[in-house]
Amino acid sequence: MHVSADRPMSLCPHDGTPRPWSARYPKALCNECPRRATDLAGRPIKMYNTGLGGGFGAVHQDDGTDCEQVAADGLVLIDGVRYWADEARFGGIVVQPEDRRPG
């Protein structure tokens, strides 16, 4: 990973990987950790934006079926640890500790 000397960095709260610091998402996981995400039943998932105007969805990697649980509540497991996933403000997906979940 290339790290720019002029950009502030922080550490992924899950595995300690350096990542660019974000004022909006200071506790966000690095880009690699969400690739290991599963639903709460342990099935590997892929998360995505549902459209250009926003939205969040997830599918099971093994058969491509919609993962209704993750799409509905955003709760995922990464290496057995619960996190919360949602669409990022300007596109993409952000995964954060569950305590960052609104409400």
Coordinates of C-alpha atoms in Angstrom, one line a residue:
M1 CA 0.0 0.0 0.0
H2 CA 1.3 3.4 -0.9
V3 CA 1.2 5.9 2.0
S4 CA 1.4 9.5 1.1
A5 CA 3.5 11.6 3.5
D6 CA 1.2 14.6 3.1
R7 CA -2.1 12.8 4.0
P8 CA -3.0 12.0 7.6
M9 CA -3.2 8.3 8.3
S10 CA -5.0 6.2 11.0
L11 CA -5.2 2.5 11.7
C12 CA -8.0 0.1 10.8
P13 CA -9.8 -0.7 14.1
H14 CA -10.1 -4.3 13.1
D15 CA -6.6 -5.4 11.9
G16 CA -4.4 -2.3 12.4
T17 CA -3.7 -1.8 8.7
P18 CA -2.8 1.9 7.9
R19 CA -5.5 3.7 6.1
P20 CA -6.2 7.3 5.1
W21 CA -7.8 9.2 8.0
S22 CA -11.4 10.3 7.5
A23 CA -13.1 13.0 9.5
R24 CA -16.5 11.7 8.5
Y25 CA -15.7 8.0 9.2
P26 CA -12.8 8.1 11.7
K27 CA -13.5 4.5 12.9
A28 CA -14.0 3.0 9.4
L29 CA -12.3 -0.3 8.5
C30 CA -9.6 -0.5 5.8
N31 CA -10.6 -1.6 2.3
E32 CA -9.4 -5.2 2.8
C33 CA -11.4 -6.2 5.9
P34 CA -14.9 -5.8 4.4
R35 CA -13.8 -8.3 1.6
R36 CA -14.0 -11.0 4.4
A37 CA -17.5 -9.9 5.5
T38 CA -20.3 -12.5 6.1
D39 CA -23.9 -12.2 7.2
L40 CA -24.7 -13.0 10.8
A41 CA -25.2 -16.7 9.7
G42 CA -21.6 -16.8 8.5
R43 CA -22.3 -16.8 4.7
P44 CA -19.8 -14.7 2.7
I45 CA -21.3 -11.6 1.2
K46 CA -20.5 -8.8 -1.3
M47 CA -21.8 -5.3 -0.5
Y48 CA -22.7 -2.7 -3.1
N49 CA -24.4 0.5 -3.9
T50 CA -27.8 -0.1 -5.4
G51 CA -27.8 2.9 -7.7
L52 CA -26.2 6.2 -8.6
G53 CA -28.5 8.1 -6.3
G54 CA -27.6 6.0 -3.3
G55 CA -28.7 2.8 -1.6
F56 CA -27.1 -0.2 0.0
G57 CA -27.4 -3.9 -0.8
A58 CA -25.7 -7.2 -0.3
V59 CA -25.6 -10.6 -2.0
H60 CA -24.4 -14.0 -1.0
Q61 CA -21.1 -14.7 -2.7
D62 CA -21.8 -18.5 -3.2
D63 CA -25.0 -18.1 -5.2
G64 CA -25.6 -14.4 -5.9
T65 CA -28.9 -14.3 -4.0
D66 CA -29.9 -11.2 -2.1
C67 CA -28.8 -11.1 1.5
E68 CA -31.9 -9.5 3.0
Q69 CA -30.5 -9.5 6.6
V70 CA -27.5 -7.3 5.7
A71 CA -29.5 -5.1 3.4
A72 CA -32.0 -4.5 6.1
D73 CA -29.9 -4.0 9.2
G74 CA -26.3 -3.5 7.9
L75 CA -24.9 -5.9 10.5
V76 CA -22.0 -8.0 9.2
L77 CA -19.3 -10.2 10.7
I78 CA -15.6 -9.9 9.9
D79 CA -13.5 -12.6 11.3
G80 CA -16.4 -13.3 13.7
V81 CA -16.6 -9.7 15.0
R82 CA -19.8 -7.7 14.5
Y83 CA -19.7 -4.5 12.5
W84 CA -22.1 -2.1 10.8
A85 CA -22.1 -1.5 7.1
D86 CA -23.9 1.1 5.0
E87 CA -23.5 3.3 2.0
A88 CA -20.9 6.1 2.3
R89 CA -22.0 9.7 1.8
F90 CA -20.6 10.0 -1.7
G91 CA -20.8 6.4 -2.9
G92 CA -19.1 3.3 -1.9
I93 CA -19.6 1.2 1.3
V94 CA -18.3 2.0 4.7
V95 CA -17.9 -0.5 7.5
Q96 CA -17.6 0.7 11.1
P97 CA -17.8 -0.7 14.6
E98 CA -21.4 -1.6 15.6
D99 CA -21.5 1.2 18.2
R100 CA -21.3 3.8 15.3
R101 CA -24.7 2.5 14.1
P102 CA -27.4 5.2 14.4
G103 CA -30.4 4.7 16.7

